Short mmCIF file of C-alpha atoms in Angstrom, two decimals:
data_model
loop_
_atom_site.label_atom_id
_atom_site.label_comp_id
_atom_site.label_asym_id
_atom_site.label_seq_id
_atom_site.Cartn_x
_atom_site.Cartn_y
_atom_site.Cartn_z
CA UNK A 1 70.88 -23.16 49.20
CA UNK A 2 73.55 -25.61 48.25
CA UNK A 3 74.29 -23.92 45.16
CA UNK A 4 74.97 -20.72 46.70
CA UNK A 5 76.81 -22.35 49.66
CA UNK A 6 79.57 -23.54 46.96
CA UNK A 7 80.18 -20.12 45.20
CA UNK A 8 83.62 -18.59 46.01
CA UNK A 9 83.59 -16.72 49.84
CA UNK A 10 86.50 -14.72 50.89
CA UNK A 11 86.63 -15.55 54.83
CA UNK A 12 88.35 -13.61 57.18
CA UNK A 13 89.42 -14.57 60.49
CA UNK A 14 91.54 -12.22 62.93
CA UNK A 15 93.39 -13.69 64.98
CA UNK A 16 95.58 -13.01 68.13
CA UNK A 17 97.22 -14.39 71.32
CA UNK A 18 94.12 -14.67 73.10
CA UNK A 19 92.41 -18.13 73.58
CA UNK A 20 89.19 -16.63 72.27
CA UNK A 21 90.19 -16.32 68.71
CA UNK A 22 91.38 -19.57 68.10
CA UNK A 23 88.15 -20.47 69.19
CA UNK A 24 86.57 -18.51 66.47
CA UNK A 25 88.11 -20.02 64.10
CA UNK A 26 87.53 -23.43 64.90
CA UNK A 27 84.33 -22.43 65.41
CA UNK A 28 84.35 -20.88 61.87
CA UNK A 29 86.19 -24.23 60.69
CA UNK A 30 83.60 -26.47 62.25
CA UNK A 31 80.19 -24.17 61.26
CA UNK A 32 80.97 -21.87 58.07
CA UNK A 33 83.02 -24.24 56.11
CA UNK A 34 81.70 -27.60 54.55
CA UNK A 35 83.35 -29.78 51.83
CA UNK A 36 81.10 -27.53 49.29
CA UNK A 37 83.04 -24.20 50.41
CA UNK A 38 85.34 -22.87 47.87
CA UNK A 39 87.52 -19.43 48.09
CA UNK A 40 90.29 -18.05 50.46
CA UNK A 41 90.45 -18.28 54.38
CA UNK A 42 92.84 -15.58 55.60
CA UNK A 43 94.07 -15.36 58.66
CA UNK A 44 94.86 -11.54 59.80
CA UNK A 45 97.41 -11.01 62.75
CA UNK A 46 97.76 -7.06 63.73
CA UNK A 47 100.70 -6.08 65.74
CA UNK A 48 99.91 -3.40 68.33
CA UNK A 49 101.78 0.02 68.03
CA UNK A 50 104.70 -0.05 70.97
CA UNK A 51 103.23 1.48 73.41
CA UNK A 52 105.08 5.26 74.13
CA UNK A 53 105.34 5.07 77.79
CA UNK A 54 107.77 1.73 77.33
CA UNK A 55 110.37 4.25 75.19
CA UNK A 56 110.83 7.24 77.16
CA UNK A 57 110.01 8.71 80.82
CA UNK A 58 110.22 11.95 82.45
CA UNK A 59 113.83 11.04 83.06
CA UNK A 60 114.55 10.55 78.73
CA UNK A 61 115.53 7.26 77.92
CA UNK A 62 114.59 4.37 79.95
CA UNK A 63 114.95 1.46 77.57
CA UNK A 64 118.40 0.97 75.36
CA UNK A 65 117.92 0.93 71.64
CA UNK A 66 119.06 -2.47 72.12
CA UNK A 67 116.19 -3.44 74.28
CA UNK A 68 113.73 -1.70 72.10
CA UNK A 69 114.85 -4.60 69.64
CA UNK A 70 114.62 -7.33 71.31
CA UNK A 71 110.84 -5.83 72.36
CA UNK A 72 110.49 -5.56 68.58
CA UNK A 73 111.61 -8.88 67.82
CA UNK A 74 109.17 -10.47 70.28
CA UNK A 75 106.21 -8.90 69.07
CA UNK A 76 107.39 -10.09 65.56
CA UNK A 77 107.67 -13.79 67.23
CA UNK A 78 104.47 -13.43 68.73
CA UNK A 79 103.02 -12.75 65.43
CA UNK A 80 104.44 -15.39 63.27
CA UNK A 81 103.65 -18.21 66.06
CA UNK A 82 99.94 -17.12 66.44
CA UNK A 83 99.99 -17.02 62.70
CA UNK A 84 101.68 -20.14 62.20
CA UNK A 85 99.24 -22.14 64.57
CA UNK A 86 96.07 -20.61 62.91
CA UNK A 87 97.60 -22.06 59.89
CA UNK A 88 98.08 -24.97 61.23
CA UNK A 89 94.59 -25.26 62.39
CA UNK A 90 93.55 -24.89 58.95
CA UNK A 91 95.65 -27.83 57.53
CA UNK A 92 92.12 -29.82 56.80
CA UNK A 93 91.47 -27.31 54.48
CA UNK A 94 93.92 -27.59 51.85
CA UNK A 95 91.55 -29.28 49.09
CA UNK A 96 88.86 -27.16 50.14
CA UNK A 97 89.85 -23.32 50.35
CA UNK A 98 92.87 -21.40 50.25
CA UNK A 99 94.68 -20.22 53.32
CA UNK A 100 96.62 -17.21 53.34
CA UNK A 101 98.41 -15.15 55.94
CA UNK A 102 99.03 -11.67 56.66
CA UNK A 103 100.71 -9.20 59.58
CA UNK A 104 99.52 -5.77 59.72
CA UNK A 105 100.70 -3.21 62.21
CA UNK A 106 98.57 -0.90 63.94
CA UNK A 107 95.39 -0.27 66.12
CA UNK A 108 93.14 -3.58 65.47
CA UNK A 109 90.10 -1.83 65.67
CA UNK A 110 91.27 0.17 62.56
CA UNK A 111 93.17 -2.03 60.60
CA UNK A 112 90.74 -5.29 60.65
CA UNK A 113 88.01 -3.24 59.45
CA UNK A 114 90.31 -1.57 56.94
CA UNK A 115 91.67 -5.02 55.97
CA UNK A 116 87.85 -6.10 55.50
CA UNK A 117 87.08 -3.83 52.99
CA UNK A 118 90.78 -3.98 51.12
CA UNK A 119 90.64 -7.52 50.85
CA UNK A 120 86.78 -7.64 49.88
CA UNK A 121 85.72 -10.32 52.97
CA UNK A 122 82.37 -12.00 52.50
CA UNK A 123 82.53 -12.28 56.63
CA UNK A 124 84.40 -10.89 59.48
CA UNK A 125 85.52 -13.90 62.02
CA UNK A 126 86.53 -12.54 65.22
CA UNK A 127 86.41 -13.61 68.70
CA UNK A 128 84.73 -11.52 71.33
CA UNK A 129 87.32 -9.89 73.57
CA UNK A 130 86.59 -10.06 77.19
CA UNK A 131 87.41 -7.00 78.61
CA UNK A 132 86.13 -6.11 81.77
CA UNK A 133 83.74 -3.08 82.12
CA UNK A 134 86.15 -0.39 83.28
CA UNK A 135 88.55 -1.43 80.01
CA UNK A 136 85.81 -1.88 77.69
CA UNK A 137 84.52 2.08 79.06
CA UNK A 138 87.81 3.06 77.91
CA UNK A 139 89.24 1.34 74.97
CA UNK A 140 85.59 -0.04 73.70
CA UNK A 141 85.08 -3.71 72.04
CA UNK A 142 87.46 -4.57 68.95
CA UNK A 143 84.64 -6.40 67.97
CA UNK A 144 81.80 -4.39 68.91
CA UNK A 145 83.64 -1.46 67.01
CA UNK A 146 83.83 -4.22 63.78
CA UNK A 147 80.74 -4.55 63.70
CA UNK A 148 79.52 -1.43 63.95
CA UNK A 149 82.00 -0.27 61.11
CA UNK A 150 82.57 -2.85 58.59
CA UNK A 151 79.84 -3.22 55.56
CA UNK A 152 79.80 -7.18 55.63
CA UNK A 153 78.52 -9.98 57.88
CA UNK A 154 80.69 -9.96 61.33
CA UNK A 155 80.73 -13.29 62.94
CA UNK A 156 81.73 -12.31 66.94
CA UNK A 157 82.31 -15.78 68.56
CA UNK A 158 82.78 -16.43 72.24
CA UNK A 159 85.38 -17.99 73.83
CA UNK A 160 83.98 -21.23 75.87
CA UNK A 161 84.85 -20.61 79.47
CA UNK A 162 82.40 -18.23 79.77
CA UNK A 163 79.72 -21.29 78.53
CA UNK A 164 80.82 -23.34 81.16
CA UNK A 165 81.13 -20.44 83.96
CA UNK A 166 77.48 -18.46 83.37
CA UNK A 167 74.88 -20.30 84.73
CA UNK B 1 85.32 -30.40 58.84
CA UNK B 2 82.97 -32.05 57.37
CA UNK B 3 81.78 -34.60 60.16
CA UNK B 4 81.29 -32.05 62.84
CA UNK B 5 79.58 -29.49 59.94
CA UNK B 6 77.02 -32.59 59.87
CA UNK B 7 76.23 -32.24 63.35
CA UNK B 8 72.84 -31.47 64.75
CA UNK B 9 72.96 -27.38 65.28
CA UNK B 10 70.39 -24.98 66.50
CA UNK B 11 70.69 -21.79 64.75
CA UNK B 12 68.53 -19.06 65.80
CA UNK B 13 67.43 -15.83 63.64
CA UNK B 14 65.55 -12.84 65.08
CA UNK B 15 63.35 -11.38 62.39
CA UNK B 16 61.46 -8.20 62.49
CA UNK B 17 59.79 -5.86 60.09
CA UNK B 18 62.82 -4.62 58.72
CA UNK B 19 64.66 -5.79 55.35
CA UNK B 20 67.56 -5.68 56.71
CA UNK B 21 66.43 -9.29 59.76
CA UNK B 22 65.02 -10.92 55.90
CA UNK B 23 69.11 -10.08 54.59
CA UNK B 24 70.41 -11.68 57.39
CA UNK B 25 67.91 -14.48 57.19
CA UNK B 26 68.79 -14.76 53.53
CA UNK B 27 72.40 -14.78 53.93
CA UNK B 28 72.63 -17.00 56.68
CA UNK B 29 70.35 -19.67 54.50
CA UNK B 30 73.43 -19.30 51.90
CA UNK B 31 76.40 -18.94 53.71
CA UNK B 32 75.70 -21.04 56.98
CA UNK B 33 73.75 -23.65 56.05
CA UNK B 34 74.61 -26.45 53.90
CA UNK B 35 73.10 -29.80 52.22
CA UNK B 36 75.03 -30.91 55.07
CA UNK B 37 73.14 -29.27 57.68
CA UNK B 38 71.31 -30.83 60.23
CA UNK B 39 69.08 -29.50 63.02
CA UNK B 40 66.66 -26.69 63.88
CA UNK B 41 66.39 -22.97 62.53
CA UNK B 42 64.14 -20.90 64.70
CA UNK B 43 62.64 -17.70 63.41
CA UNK B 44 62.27 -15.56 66.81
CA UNK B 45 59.85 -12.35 66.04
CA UNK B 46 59.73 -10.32 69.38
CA UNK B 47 56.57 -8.35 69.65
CA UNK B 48 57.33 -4.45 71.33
CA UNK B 49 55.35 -3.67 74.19
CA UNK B 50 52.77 -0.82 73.35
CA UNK B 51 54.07 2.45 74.45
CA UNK B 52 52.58 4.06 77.17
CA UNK B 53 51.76 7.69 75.86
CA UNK B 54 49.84 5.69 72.90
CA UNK B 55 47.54 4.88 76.29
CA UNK B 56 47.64 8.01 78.36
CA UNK B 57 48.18 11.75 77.67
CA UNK B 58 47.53 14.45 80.88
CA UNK B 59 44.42 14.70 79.83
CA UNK B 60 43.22 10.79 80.71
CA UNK B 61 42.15 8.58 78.28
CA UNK B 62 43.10 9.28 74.68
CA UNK B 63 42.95 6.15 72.69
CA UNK B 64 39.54 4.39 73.79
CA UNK B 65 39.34 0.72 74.26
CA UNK B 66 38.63 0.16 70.56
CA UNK B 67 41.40 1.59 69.18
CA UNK B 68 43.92 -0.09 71.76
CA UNK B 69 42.90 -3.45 70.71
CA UNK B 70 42.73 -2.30 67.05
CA UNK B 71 46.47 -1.48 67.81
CA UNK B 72 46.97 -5.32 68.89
CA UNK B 73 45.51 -6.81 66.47
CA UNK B 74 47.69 -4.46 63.89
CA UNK B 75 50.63 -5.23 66.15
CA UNK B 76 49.85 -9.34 65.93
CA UNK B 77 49.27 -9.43 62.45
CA UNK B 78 52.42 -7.90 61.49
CA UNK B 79 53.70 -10.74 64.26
CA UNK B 80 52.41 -13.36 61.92
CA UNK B 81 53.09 -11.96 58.71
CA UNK B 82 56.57 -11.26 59.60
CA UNK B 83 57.21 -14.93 60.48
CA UNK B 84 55.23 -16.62 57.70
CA UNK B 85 57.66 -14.13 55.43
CA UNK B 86 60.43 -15.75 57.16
CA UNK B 87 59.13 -19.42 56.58
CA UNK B 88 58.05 -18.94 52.83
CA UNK B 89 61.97 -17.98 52.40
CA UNK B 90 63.35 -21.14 54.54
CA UNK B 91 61.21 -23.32 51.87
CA UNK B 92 64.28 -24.84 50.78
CA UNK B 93 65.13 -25.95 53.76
CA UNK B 94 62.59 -28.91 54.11
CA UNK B 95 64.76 -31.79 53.74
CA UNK B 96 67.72 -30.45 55.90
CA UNK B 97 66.71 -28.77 59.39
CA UNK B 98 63.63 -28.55 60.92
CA UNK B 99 62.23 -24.25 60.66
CA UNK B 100 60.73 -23.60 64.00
CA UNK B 101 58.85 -20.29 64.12
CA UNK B 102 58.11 -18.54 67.64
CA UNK B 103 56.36 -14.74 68.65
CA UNK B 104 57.73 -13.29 71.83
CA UNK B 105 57.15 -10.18 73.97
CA UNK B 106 59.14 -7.98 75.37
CA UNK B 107 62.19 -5.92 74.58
CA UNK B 108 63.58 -7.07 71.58
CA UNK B 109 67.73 -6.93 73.48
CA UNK B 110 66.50 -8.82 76.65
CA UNK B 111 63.62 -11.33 74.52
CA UNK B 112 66.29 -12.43 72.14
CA UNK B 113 68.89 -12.82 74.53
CA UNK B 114 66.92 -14.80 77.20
CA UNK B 115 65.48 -16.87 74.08
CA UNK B 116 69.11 -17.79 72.74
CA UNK B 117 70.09 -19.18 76.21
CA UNK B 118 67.03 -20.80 76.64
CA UNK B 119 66.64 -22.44 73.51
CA UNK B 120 70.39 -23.41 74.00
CA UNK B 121 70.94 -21.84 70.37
CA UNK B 122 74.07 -22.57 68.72
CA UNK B 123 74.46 -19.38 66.83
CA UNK B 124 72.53 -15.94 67.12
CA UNK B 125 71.93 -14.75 63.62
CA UNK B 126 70.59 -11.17 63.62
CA UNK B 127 70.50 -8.25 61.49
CA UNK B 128 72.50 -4.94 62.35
CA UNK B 129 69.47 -2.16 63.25
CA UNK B 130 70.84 0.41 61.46
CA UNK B 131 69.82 2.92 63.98
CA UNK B 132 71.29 6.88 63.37
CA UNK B 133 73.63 8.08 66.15
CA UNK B 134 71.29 9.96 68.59
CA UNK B 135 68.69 6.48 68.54
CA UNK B 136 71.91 4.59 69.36
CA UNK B 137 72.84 6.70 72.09
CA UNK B 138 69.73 6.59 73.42
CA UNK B 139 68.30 3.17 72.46
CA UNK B 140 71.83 0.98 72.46
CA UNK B 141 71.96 -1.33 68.80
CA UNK B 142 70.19 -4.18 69.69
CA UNK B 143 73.07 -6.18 67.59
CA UNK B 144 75.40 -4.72 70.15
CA UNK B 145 73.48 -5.67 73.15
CA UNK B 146 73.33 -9.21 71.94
CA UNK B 147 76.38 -9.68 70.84
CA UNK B 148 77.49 -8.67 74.63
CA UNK B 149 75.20 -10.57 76.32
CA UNK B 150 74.83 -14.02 74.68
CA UNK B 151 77.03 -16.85 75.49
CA UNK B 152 76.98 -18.47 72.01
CA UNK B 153 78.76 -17.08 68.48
CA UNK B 154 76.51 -14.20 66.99
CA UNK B 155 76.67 -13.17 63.52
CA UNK B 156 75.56 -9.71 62.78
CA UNK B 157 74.62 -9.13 58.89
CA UNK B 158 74.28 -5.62 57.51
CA UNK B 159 71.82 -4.55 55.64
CA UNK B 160 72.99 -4.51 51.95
CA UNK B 161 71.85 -0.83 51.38
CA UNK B 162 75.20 0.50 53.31
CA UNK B 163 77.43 -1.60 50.98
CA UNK B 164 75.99 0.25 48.15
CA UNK B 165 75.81 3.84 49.62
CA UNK B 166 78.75 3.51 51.59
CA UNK B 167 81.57 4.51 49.71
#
């Protein structure tokens, strides 16, 4: 147990705006990790595609090149912050794993399972994204569709609210 | 980190007959627990009710009383042997949590979830039932349903099988 508990993990956590998946990785932090762990934590960001409807209408143009931008250069805000305080959150870490970082672009569904098997993750960290029924129908689970699709252990955490609210 | 790792947890693992629970029983026993690790693993076998056409054809009666309670006691020892699998593997564990083993009935989706909240489970350890497309469609992945439905983190562990074939 303890000697296989210390061998070298590659952990991956993805993480995004939402409350939820900082909570995963605290909980990750807090349950996975001991002072025995050795490896890499990294901590995957994926920037959604612009959605097409915000570029163009029936009309042609309806946002500016200029305003297509600044839409850019929030989402690439968004990303380093969220990255930035999942670092940050890892800062106890530093003699026990490595932390990395990385930004990918595209549909998360897609690219955190592609990530998972790139990168060679011992576990998937995720937080369970509470869509509602009617959004779930349509777009499905990012983290029911990870675990259905990647090859290693997915850990799916909750966020807490719904602890305290479901009784 | 390592304080709250230390803390009393409650992790619960649903076994079954299947090599892929005894992976995720395995892994979990590696990758989760620690010589820091305190508290209670429960090994949660849930017993399938009997079928009803194994009863009752068109015809009436088809399996006589005998057999039906020859198909118990088949369906009870694999209850027990299951579990005592389980144990035999958590051997290690002696002088760091407490192993807990328990036999429900019921549906396996709706035993293991009612069993996490009421056991107030930290973490729902479970393998992924590999289960073709059409049984999925039909049946649902138990995994899935869990992983919905409980209130606590769940970590789904694949079977190691599709890491091999699955190229």
């Amino acid at each position: 147990m303890a000697d296989v508990a210390a061998k070298e993990r590659k952990i991956l956590v993805a993480v995004d705006e939402g409350e939820e998946s900082m909570h995963a990785l605290t909980w990750c932090l807090k349950n996975v990790i001991s002072e025995n762990s050795k490896g890499t934590l990294v901590l995957l960001y994926v920037k959604r595609p612009r959605a097409v409807f915000t570029a163009l209408d029936g009309t042609g143009y309806l946002f500016s090149a200029d305003i297509m931008a600044a839409m850019d250069k929030y989402s690439n805000d968004v990303a380093e912050c969220v990255v930035e305080k999942a670092k940050k959150m890892c800062k106890d870490l530093r003699d026990v794993m490595k932390v990395e970082t990385r930004i990918e672009h595209g549909d998360p569904r897609d690219v955190i399972c592609e990530m998972t098997e790139k990168l060679g993750a011992d576990v998937l960290v995720m937080g369970s994204h509470g869509y509602g029924l009617i959004k779930r129908a349509l777009l499905g689970s990012v983290s029911n569709h990870c675990a259905q699709n990647v090859k290693c252990p997915v850990l799916i955490v909750k966020k807490p609210k719904s602890i305290a609210t479901n009784n």
